[in-house]
Amino acid sequence: MSLLGEAIFWGVRPPFRGRLFVQSMEFVGIGSIFIVSLTGLFVGAVLGLQLVDGFRQFGAENQTGAVVGIGMTREIGPVFAALMVSSRAGSAMTTELGSMRVTSQIDALTAMAVNPVQYLVVPRLVAGVVMVPVLTMLFTFVGMVGAWIVCVQLLGLDHGIFIDRFRWIVDWPDVRQGLIKAAVFGLTVMLIACRQGFFASGGAAGVGRATNRSVVHNAVAILLLDYVITSLVLGEGLF
């Protein structure tokens, strides 16, 4: 939280280095397209396969499109997209910043009158907030395509019913809930990754430990925040 407050303070002060923001968004967003798409395709396919098999036991397989859509937009999309970003981009950022710390490059920035939080952390936080929701929408779309392929093309569900149930059940509030979660997850992933790398110590071994902590802490934080946000939105549960 201290690092977040410092990032907000320096984020609204010039100079604004647009190139760093673009590079960070490219690394987080463009660089994660393949792994997010691949994961979304198979998650949607497995989810569709399991739901059709379960729903057929009581004649409700026509509801598969609606249930897959709700699950993808509300929960699975933002959670899996954030986990993939954490595993790929978050760990890489921790390693990069940790290496800069142990080799005194961050101290060199301070010596050159460049605030390291403004230069290194702020662009990454903005990239997480902006790009993780975009990747979540991509994950949801590809996941629905995977579910459609399995349910309609392989298992024989009616195409019109599958699409119609999805359109009938899934509304903008469901999409909005997923995008809000994705933005929070993106900020959290980048914040934890930057914090672990920014304060790494102990040479190469310390950088490795910081990267390991970054991935583990991000996974726990994403799942914890998922429950908290869902409780606040639904008005049930712990809150």
PDB file of C-alpha atoms in Angstrom:
ATOM      1  CA  MET A   1       0.000   0.000   0.000  1.00  0.00           C
ATOM      2  CA  SER A   2       2.904   2.332   0.660  1.00  0.00           C
ATOM      3  CA  LEU A   3       4.285   1.633  -2.806  1.00  0.00           C
ATOM      4  CA  LEU A   4       0.838   2.196  -4.332  1.00  0.00           C
ATOM      5  CA  GLY A   5       0.515   5.553  -2.600  1.00  0.00           C
ATOM      6  CA  GLU A   6       3.946   6.594  -3.807  1.00  0.00           C
ATOM      7  CA  ALA A   7       3.085   5.466  -7.349  1.00  0.00           C
ATOM      8  CA  ILE A   8      -0.109   7.542  -7.340  1.00  0.00           C
ATOM      9  CA  PHE A   9       1.810  10.557  -6.047  1.00  0.00           C
ATOM     10  CA  TRP A  10       4.462  10.326  -8.746  1.00  0.00           C
ATOM     11  CA  GLY A  11       2.087   9.149 -11.463  1.00  0.00           C
ATOM     12  CA  VAL A  12       0.323  12.510 -11.696  1.00  0.00           C
ATOM     13  CA  ARG A  13       3.527  14.534 -11.813  1.00  0.00           C
ATOM     14  CA  PRO A  14       5.580  15.311 -14.929  1.00  0.00           C
ATOM     15  CA  PRO A  15       7.527  14.217 -16.814  1.00  0.00           C
ATOM     16  CA  PHE A  16       5.111  11.785 -18.461  1.00  0.00           C
ATOM     17  CA  ARG A  17       7.154   9.264 -20.397  1.00  0.00           C
ATOM     18  CA  GLY A  18       4.649   7.921 -22.912  1.00  0.00           C
ATOM     19  CA  ARG A  19       7.120   5.510 -24.445  1.00  0.00           C
ATOM     20  CA  LEU A  20       7.444   3.609 -21.177  1.00  0.00           C
ATOM     21  CA  PHE A  21       3.674   3.258 -20.863  1.00  0.00           C
ATOM     22  CA  VAL A  22       3.383   1.926 -24.412  1.00  0.00           C
ATOM     23  CA  GLN A  23       6.237  -0.530 -23.881  1.00  0.00           C
ATOM     24  CA  SER A  24       4.724  -1.805 -20.644  1.00  0.00           C
ATOM     25  CA  MET A  25       1.264  -2.243 -22.186  1.00  0.00           C
ATOM     26  CA  GLU A  26       2.804  -4.047 -25.132  1.00  0.00           C
ATOM     27  CA  PHE A  27       4.709  -6.388 -22.833  1.00  0.00           C
ATOM     28  CA  VAL A  28       1.722  -7.117 -20.575  1.00  0.00           C
ATOM     29  CA  GLY A  29      -0.980  -7.179 -23.250  1.00  0.00           C
ATOM     30  CA  ILE A  30       0.438  -8.143 -26.642  1.00  0.00           C
ATOM     31  CA  GLY A  31       2.945 -10.531 -25.138  1.00  0.00           C
ATOM     32  CA  SER A  32       0.218 -12.407 -23.226  1.00  0.00           C
ATOM     33  CA  ILE A  33      -2.232 -12.862 -26.110  1.00  0.00           C
ATOM     34  CA  PHE A  34      -1.049 -16.344 -27.073  1.00  0.00           C
ATOM     35  CA  ILE A  35      -1.007 -17.891 -23.586  1.00  0.00           C
ATOM     36  CA  VAL A  36      -4.319 -16.258 -22.625  1.00  0.00           C
ATOM     37  CA  SER A  37      -5.994 -17.402 -25.862  1.00  0.00           C
ATOM     38  CA  LEU A  38      -4.648 -20.939 -25.597  1.00  0.00           C
ATOM     39  CA  THR A  39      -5.724 -21.230 -21.968  1.00  0.00           C
ATOM     40  CA  GLY A  40      -9.148 -19.753 -22.695  1.00  0.00           C
ATOM     41  CA  LEU A  41      -9.772 -22.167 -25.572  1.00  0.00           C
ATOM     42  CA  PHE A  42      -9.138 -25.269 -23.499  1.00  0.00           C
ATOM     43  CA  VAL A  43     -10.826 -23.961 -20.347  1.00  0.00           C
ATOM     44  CA  GLY A  44     -13.969 -23.231 -22.353  1.00  0.00           C
ATOM     45  CA  ALA A  45     -13.787 -26.614 -24.060  1.00  0.00           C
ATOM     46  CA  VAL A  46     -13.421 -28.514 -20.794  1.00  0.00           C
ATOM     47  CA  LEU A  47     -16.146 -26.466 -19.113  1.00  0.00           C
ATOM     48  CA  GLY A  48     -18.555 -27.119 -21.974  1.00  0.00           C
ATOM     49  CA  LEU A  49     -17.737 -30.832 -21.963  1.00  0.00           C
ATOM     50  CA  GLN A  50     -18.299 -31.172 -18.228  1.00  0.00           C
ATOM     51  CA  LEU A  51     -21.528 -29.148 -18.199  1.00  0.00           C
ATOM     52  CA  VAL A  52     -23.115 -31.027 -21.092  1.00  0.00           C
ATOM     53  CA  ASP A  53     -22.275 -34.333 -19.431  1.00  0.00           C
ATOM     54  CA  GLY A  54     -23.749 -33.166 -16.130  1.00  0.00           C
ATOM     55  CA  PHE A  55     -26.819 -31.396 -17.491  1.00  0.00           C
ATOM     56  CA  ARG A  56     -27.824 -34.348 -19.657  1.00  0.00           C
ATOM     57  CA  GLN A  57     -28.502 -36.344 -16.501  1.00  0.00           C
ATOM     58  CA  PHE A  58     -31.634 -34.247 -15.904  1.00  0.00           C
ATOM     59  CA  GLY A  59     -32.356 -32.959 -19.405  1.00  0.00           C
ATOM     60  CA  ALA A  60     -30.971 -29.426 -19.042  1.00  0.00           C
ATOM     61  CA  GLU A  61     -28.112 -29.498 -21.570  1.00  0.00           C
ATOM     62  CA  ASN A  62     -29.710 -26.578 -23.437  1.00  0.00           C
ATOM     63  CA  GLN A  63     -28.643 -24.328 -20.551  1.00  0.00           C
ATOM     64  CA  THR A  64     -24.956 -24.987 -21.211  1.00  0.00           C
ATOM     65  CA  GLY A  65     -24.401 -21.784 -23.205  1.00  0.00           C
ATOM     66  CA  ALA A  66     -25.889 -19.629 -20.454  1.00  0.00           C
ATOM     67  CA  VAL A  67     -23.909 -21.282 -17.656  1.00  0.00           C
ATOM     68  CA  VAL A  68     -20.640 -21.160 -19.577  1.00  0.00           C
ATOM     69  CA  GLY A  69     -21.269 -17.468 -20.371  1.00  0.00           C
ATOM     70  CA  ILE A  70     -22.003 -16.556 -16.762  1.00  0.00           C
ATOM     71  CA  GLY A  71     -18.982 -18.456 -15.498  1.00  0.00           C
ATOM     72  CA  MET A  72     -16.669 -16.974 -18.105  1.00  0.00           C
ATOM     73  CA  THR A  73     -17.744 -13.350 -17.746  1.00  0.00           C
ATOM     74  CA  ARG A  74     -18.042 -13.227 -13.960  1.00  0.00           C
ATOM     75  CA  GLU A  75     -15.330 -15.508 -12.635  1.00  0.00           C
ATOM     76  CA  ILE A  76     -13.251 -17.693 -14.916  1.00  0.00           C
ATOM     77  CA  GLY A  77     -12.246 -14.999 -17.414  1.00  0.00           C
ATOM     78  CA  PRO A  78     -10.804 -12.427 -15.002  1.00  0.00           C
ATOM     79  CA  VAL A  79      -9.256 -14.984 -12.656  1.00  0.00           C
ATOM     80  CA  PHE A  80      -7.493 -17.053 -15.317  1.00  0.00           C
ATOM     81  CA  ALA A  81      -6.398 -14.026 -17.332  1.00  0.00           C
ATOM     82  CA  ALA A  82      -4.851 -12.478 -14.221  1.00  0.00           C
ATOM     83  CA  LEU A  83      -3.150 -15.745 -13.282  1.00  0.00           C
ATOM     84  CA  MET A  84      -1.655 -16.043 -16.763  1.00  0.00           C
ATOM     85  CA  VAL A  85      -0.430 -12.436 -16.670  1.00  0.00           C
ATOM     86  CA  SER A  86       1.045 -13.048 -13.232  1.00  0.00           C
ATOM     87  CA  SER A  87       2.849 -16.184 -14.383  1.00  0.00           C
ATOM     88  CA  ARG A  88       4.239 -14.626 -17.554  1.00  0.00           C
ATOM     89  CA  ALA A  89       4.544 -10.851 -17.163  1.00  0.00           C
ATOM     90  CA  GLY A  90       4.529 -10.502 -13.386  1.00  0.00           C
ATOM     91  CA  SER A  91       7.335 -12.967 -12.798  1.00  0.00           C
ATOM     92  CA  ALA A  92       9.402 -11.391 -15.585  1.00  0.00           C
ATOM     93  CA  MET A  93       8.934  -7.922 -14.118  1.00  0.00           C
ATOM     94  CA  THR A  94       9.985  -9.117 -10.673  1.00  0.00           C
ATOM     95  CA  THR A  95      13.115 -10.664 -12.117  1.00  0.00           C
ATOM     96  CA  GLU A  96      13.913  -7.544 -14.146  1.00  0.00           C
ATOM     97  CA  LEU A  97      13.466  -5.128 -11.242  1.00  0.00           C
ATOM     98  CA  GLY A  98      15.211  -7.479  -8.845  1.00  0.00           C
ATOM     99  CA  SER A  99      18.212  -7.687 -11.140  1.00  0.00           C
ATOM    100  CA  MET A 100      18.274  -3.901 -11.390  1.00  0.00           C
ATOM    101  CA  ARG A 101      18.176  -3.637  -7.611  1.00  0.00           C
ATOM    102  CA  VAL A 102      20.993  -6.074  -6.877  1.00  0.00           C
ATOM    103  CA  THR A 103      23.176  -4.546  -9.596  1.00  0.00           C
ATOM    104  CA  SER A 104      22.576  -0.999  -8.231  1.00  0.00           C
ATOM    105  CA  GLN A 105      20.828   0.230 -11.389  1.00  0.00           C
ATOM    106  CA  ILE A 106      17.908   1.551  -9.322  1.00  0.00           C
ATOM    107  CA  ASP A 107      20.376   3.445  -7.132  1.00  0.00           C
ATOM    108  CA  ALA A 108      21.901   4.869 -10.301  1.00  0.00           C
ATOM    109  CA  LEU A 109      18.497   6.239 -11.347  1.00  0.00           C
ATOM    110  CA  THR A 110      18.213   8.008  -8.007  1.00  0.00           C
ATOM    111  CA  ALA A 111      21.722   9.407  -8.421  1.00  0.00           C
ATOM    112  CA  MET A 112      20.650  10.836 -11.807  1.00  0.00           C
ATOM    113  CA  ALA A 113      17.656  12.579 -10.175  1.00  0.00           C
ATOM    114  CA  VAL A 114      15.162  10.172 -11.787  1.00  0.00           C
ATOM    115  CA  ASN A 115      12.562   8.881  -9.358  1.00  0.00           C
ATOM    116  CA  PRO A 116      12.665   5.063  -9.713  1.00  0.00           C
ATOM    117  CA  VAL A 117       9.007   4.612  -8.742  1.00  0.00           C
ATOM    118  CA  GLN A 118       7.882   7.047 -11.429  1.00  0.00           C
ATOM    119  CA  TYR A 119      10.201   5.530 -14.017  1.00  0.00           C
ATOM    120  CA  LEU A 120       9.843   1.819 -13.270  1.00  0.00           C
ATOM    121  CA  VAL A 121       6.636   1.187 -11.311  1.00  0.00           C
ATOM    122  CA  VAL A 122       3.995   3.632 -12.577  1.00  0.00           C
ATOM    123  CA  PRO A 123       4.036   2.476 -16.241  1.00  0.00           C
ATOM    124  CA  ARG A 124       3.701  -1.145 -15.153  1.00  0.00           C
ATOM    125  CA  LEU A 125       0.763  -0.419 -12.851  1.00  0.00           C
ATOM    126  CA  VAL A 126      -1.062   1.472 -15.597  1.00  0.00           C
ATOM    127  CA  ALA A 127      -0.363  -1.368 -18.033  1.00  0.00           C
ATOM    128  CA  GLY A 128      -1.877  -3.885 -15.624  1.00  0.00           C
ATOM    129  CA  VAL A 129      -5.035  -1.856 -15.037  1.00  0.00           C
ATOM    130  CA  VAL A 130      -5.556  -1.265 -18.766  1.00  0.00           C
ATOM    131  CA  MET A 131      -4.479  -4.541 -20.351  1.00  0.00           C
ATOM    132  CA  VAL A 132      -5.777  -7.224 -17.973  1.00  0.00           C
ATOM    133  CA  PRO A 133      -9.439  -6.253 -18.666  1.00  0.00           C
ATOM    134  CA  VAL A 134      -8.675  -6.410 -22.398  1.00  0.00           C
ATOM    135  CA  LEU A 135      -7.110  -9.849 -21.981  1.00  0.00           C
ATOM    136  CA  THR A 136     -10.116 -10.898 -19.901  1.00  0.00           C
ATOM    137  CA  MET A 137     -12.463 -10.051 -22.779  1.00  0.00           C
ATOM    138  CA  LEU A 138     -10.198 -12.014 -25.112  1.00  0.00           C
ATOM    139  CA  PHE A 139     -10.154 -14.985 -22.724  1.00  0.00           C
ATOM    140  CA  THR A 140     -13.951 -14.936 -22.426  1.00  0.00           C
ATOM    141  CA  PHE A 141     -14.462 -14.768 -26.188  1.00  0.00           C
ATOM    142  CA  VAL A 142     -12.012 -17.559 -26.955  1.00  0.00           C
ATOM    143  CA  GLY A 143     -13.413 -19.620 -24.087  1.00  0.00           C
ATOM    144  CA  MET A 144     -16.923 -19.321 -25.506  1.00  0.00           C
ATOM    145  CA  VAL A 145     -15.583 -20.374 -28.903  1.00  0.00           C
ATOM    146  CA  GLY A 146     -13.985 -23.434 -27.301  1.00  0.00           C
ATOM    147  CA  ALA A 147     -17.223 -24.299 -25.504  1.00  0.00           C
ATOM    148  CA  TRP A 148     -19.204 -23.834 -28.738  1.00  0.00           C
ATOM    149  CA  ILE A 149     -16.884 -26.146 -30.672  1.00  0.00           C
ATOM    150  CA  VAL A 150     -17.232 -28.910 -28.087  1.00  0.00           C
ATOM    151  CA  CYS A 151     -20.937 -28.486 -27.359  1.00  0.00           C
ATOM    152  CA  VAL A 152     -22.253 -27.822 -30.860  1.00  0.00           C
ATOM    153  CA  GLN A 153     -19.770 -29.422 -33.221  1.00  0.00           C
ATOM    154  CA  LEU A 154     -18.764 -32.453 -31.165  1.00  0.00           C
ATOM    155  CA  LEU A 155     -21.670 -33.164 -28.804  1.00  0.00           C
ATOM    156  CA  GLY A 156     -24.564 -32.178 -31.029  1.00  0.00           C
ATOM    157  CA  LEU A 157     -26.189 -29.303 -29.144  1.00  0.00           C
ATOM    158  CA  ASP A 158     -28.306 -26.967 -31.236  1.00  0.00           C
ATOM    159  CA  HIS A 159     -26.318 -23.913 -32.360  1.00  0.00           C
ATOM    160  CA  GLY A 160     -29.277 -21.537 -32.081  1.00  0.00           C
ATOM    161  CA  ILE A 161     -30.196 -22.629 -28.564  1.00  0.00           C
ATOM    162  CA  PHE A 162     -26.580 -22.419 -27.371  1.00  0.00           C
ATOM    163  CA  ILE A 163     -26.212 -18.823 -28.620  1.00  0.00           C
ATOM    164  CA  ASP A 164     -29.734 -17.768 -27.630  1.00  0.00           C
ATOM    165  CA  ARG A 165     -29.347 -18.959 -24.018  1.00  0.00           C
ATOM    166  CA  PHE A 166     -26.047 -17.109 -23.753  1.00  0.00           C
ATOM    167  CA  ARG A 167     -27.580 -13.880 -25.086  1.00  0.00           C
ATOM    168  CA  TRP A 168     -30.659 -14.247 -22.881  1.00  0.00           C
ATOM    169  CA  ILE A 169     -28.817 -14.827 -19.583  1.00  0.00           C
ATOM    170  CA  VAL A 170     -25.558 -12.870 -19.870  1.00  0.00           C
ATOM    171  CA  ASP A 171     -26.126  -9.102 -19.478  1.00  0.00           C
ATOM    172  CA  TRP A 172     -23.933  -6.044 -19.161  1.00  0.00           C
ATOM    173  CA  PRO A 173     -23.793  -6.235 -15.305  1.00  0.00           C
ATOM    174  CA  ASP A 174     -22.152  -9.656 -15.613  1.00  0.00           C
ATOM    175  CA  VAL A 175     -19.568  -8.312 -18.054  1.00  0.00           C
ATOM    176  CA  ARG A 176     -19.017  -5.223 -15.918  1.00  0.00           C
ATOM    177  CA  GLN A 177     -18.402  -7.332 -12.823  1.00  0.00           C
ATOM    178  CA  GLY A 178     -15.747  -9.306 -14.671  1.00  0.00           C
ATOM    179  CA  LEU A 179     -14.048  -6.174 -16.001  1.00  0.00           C
ATOM    180  CA  ILE A 180     -13.974  -4.559 -12.547  1.00  0.00           C
ATOM    181  CA  LYS A 181     -12.368  -7.693 -11.155  1.00  0.00           C
ATOM    182  CA  ALA A 182      -9.875  -7.738 -14.006  1.00  0.00           C
ATOM    183  CA  ALA A 183      -8.827  -4.126 -13.377  1.00  0.00           C
ATOM    184  CA  VAL A 184      -8.343  -4.809  -9.654  1.00  0.00           C
ATOM    185  CA  PHE A 185      -6.456  -8.010 -10.394  1.00  0.00           C
ATOM    186  CA  GLY A 186      -4.252  -6.226 -12.930  1.00  0.00           C
ATOM    187  CA  LEU A 187      -3.320  -3.545 -10.420  1.00  0.00           C
ATOM    188  CA  THR A 188      -2.663  -6.154  -7.734  1.00  0.00           C
ATOM    189  CA  VAL A 189      -0.513  -8.356  -9.977  1.00  0.00           C
ATOM    190  CA  MET A 190       1.680  -5.483 -11.103  1.00  0.00           C
ATOM    191  CA  LEU A 191       1.899  -4.006  -7.608  1.00  0.00           C
ATOM    192  CA  ILE A 192       3.024  -7.251  -6.001  1.00  0.00           C
ATOM    193  CA  ALA A 193       5.418  -8.031  -8.843  1.00  0.00           C
ATOM    194  CA  CYS A 194       7.004  -4.586  -8.727  1.00  0.00           C
ATOM    195  CA  ARG A 195       7.198  -4.575  -4.949  1.00  0.00           C
ATOM    196  CA  GLN A 196       8.950  -7.945  -4.786  1.00  0.00           C
ATOM    197  CA  GLY A 197      11.465  -6.950  -7.450  1.00  0.00           C
ATOM    198  CA  PHE A 198      11.934  -3.380  -6.277  1.00  0.00           C
ATOM    199  CA  PHE A 199      13.001  -4.472  -2.792  1.00  0.00           C
ATOM    200  CA  ALA A 200      14.836  -7.687  -3.692  1.00  0.00           C
ATOM    201  CA  SER A 201      18.169  -8.354  -2.034  1.00  0.00           C
ATOM    202  CA  GLY A 202      20.746 -11.087  -1.727  1.00  0.00           C
ATOM    203  CA  GLY A 203      22.123 -11.331  -5.237  1.00  0.00           C
ATOM    204  CA  ALA A 204      20.932 -13.854  -7.813  1.00  0.00           C
ATOM    205  CA  ALA A 205      19.463 -16.152  -5.167  1.00  0.00           C
ATOM    206  CA  GLY A 206      17.494 -13.256  -3.713  1.00  0.00           C
ATOM    207  CA  VAL A 207      16.078 -12.408  -7.138  1.00  0.00           C
ATOM    208  CA  GLY A 208      14.944 -16.023  -7.534  1.00  0.00           C
ATOM    209  CA  ARG A 209      13.238 -15.973  -4.142  1.00  0.00           C
ATOM    210  CA  ALA A 210      11.547 -12.661  -4.976  1.00  0.00           C
ATOM    211  CA  THR A 211      10.216 -14.078  -8.251  1.00  0.00           C
ATOM    212  CA  ASN A 212       8.880 -17.140  -6.463  1.00  0.00           C
ATOM    213  CA  ARG A 213       7.165 -14.990  -3.833  1.00  0.00           C
ATOM    214  CA  SER A 214       5.696 -12.794  -6.558  1.00  0.00           C
ATOM    215  CA  VAL A 215       3.941 -15.690  -8.308  1.00  0.00           C
ATOM    216  CA  VAL A 216       2.682 -17.290  -5.089  1.00  0.00           C
ATOM    217  CA  HIS A 217       1.491 -14.037  -3.503  1.00  0.00           C
ATOM    218  CA  ASN A 218      -0.264 -13.017  -6.705  1.00  0.00           C
ATOM    219  CA  ALA A 219      -2.132 -16.315  -6.957  1.00  0.00           C
ATOM    220  CA  VAL A 220      -3.355 -16.039  -3.367  1.00  0.00           C
ATOM    221  CA  ALA A 221      -4.224 -12.347  -3.736  1.00  0.00           C
ATOM    222  CA  ILE A 222      -6.236 -12.933  -6.921  1.00  0.00           C
ATOM    223  CA  LEU A 223      -8.356 -15.658  -5.349  1.00  0.00           C
ATOM    224  CA  LEU A 224      -8.843 -13.690  -2.140  1.00  0.00           C
ATOM    225  CA  LEU A 225      -9.835 -10.507  -3.968  1.00  0.00           C
ATOM    226  CA  ASP A 226     -12.150 -12.520  -6.205  1.00  0.00           C
ATOM    227  CA  TYR A 227     -14.146 -13.591  -3.170  1.00  0.00           C
ATOM    228  CA  VAL A 228     -14.133 -10.121  -1.629  1.00  0.00           C
ATOM    229  CA  ILE A 229     -15.320  -8.371  -4.801  1.00  0.00           C
ATOM    230  CA  THR A 230     -17.980 -10.999  -5.450  1.00  0.00           C
ATOM    231  CA  SER A 231     -19.254 -10.608  -1.892  1.00  0.00           C
ATOM    232  CA  LEU A 232     -19.447  -6.836  -2.273  1.00  0.00           C
ATOM    233  CA  VAL A 233     -21.243  -7.065  -5.630  1.00  0.00           C
ATOM    234  CA  LEU A 234     -23.764  -9.688  -4.543  1.00  0.00           C
ATOM    235  CA  GLY A 235     -24.197  -8.331  -1.024  1.00  0.00           C
ATOM    236  CA  GLU A 236     -23.758 -11.809   0.450  1.00  0.00           C
ATOM    237  CA  GLY A 237     -21.044 -13.945   1.984  1.00  0.00           C
ATOM    238  CA  LEU A 238     -18.451 -12.504   4.349  1.00  0.00           C
ATOM    239  CA  PHE A 239     -19.560  -8.910   3.725  1.00  0.00           C
TER     240      PHE A 239
END
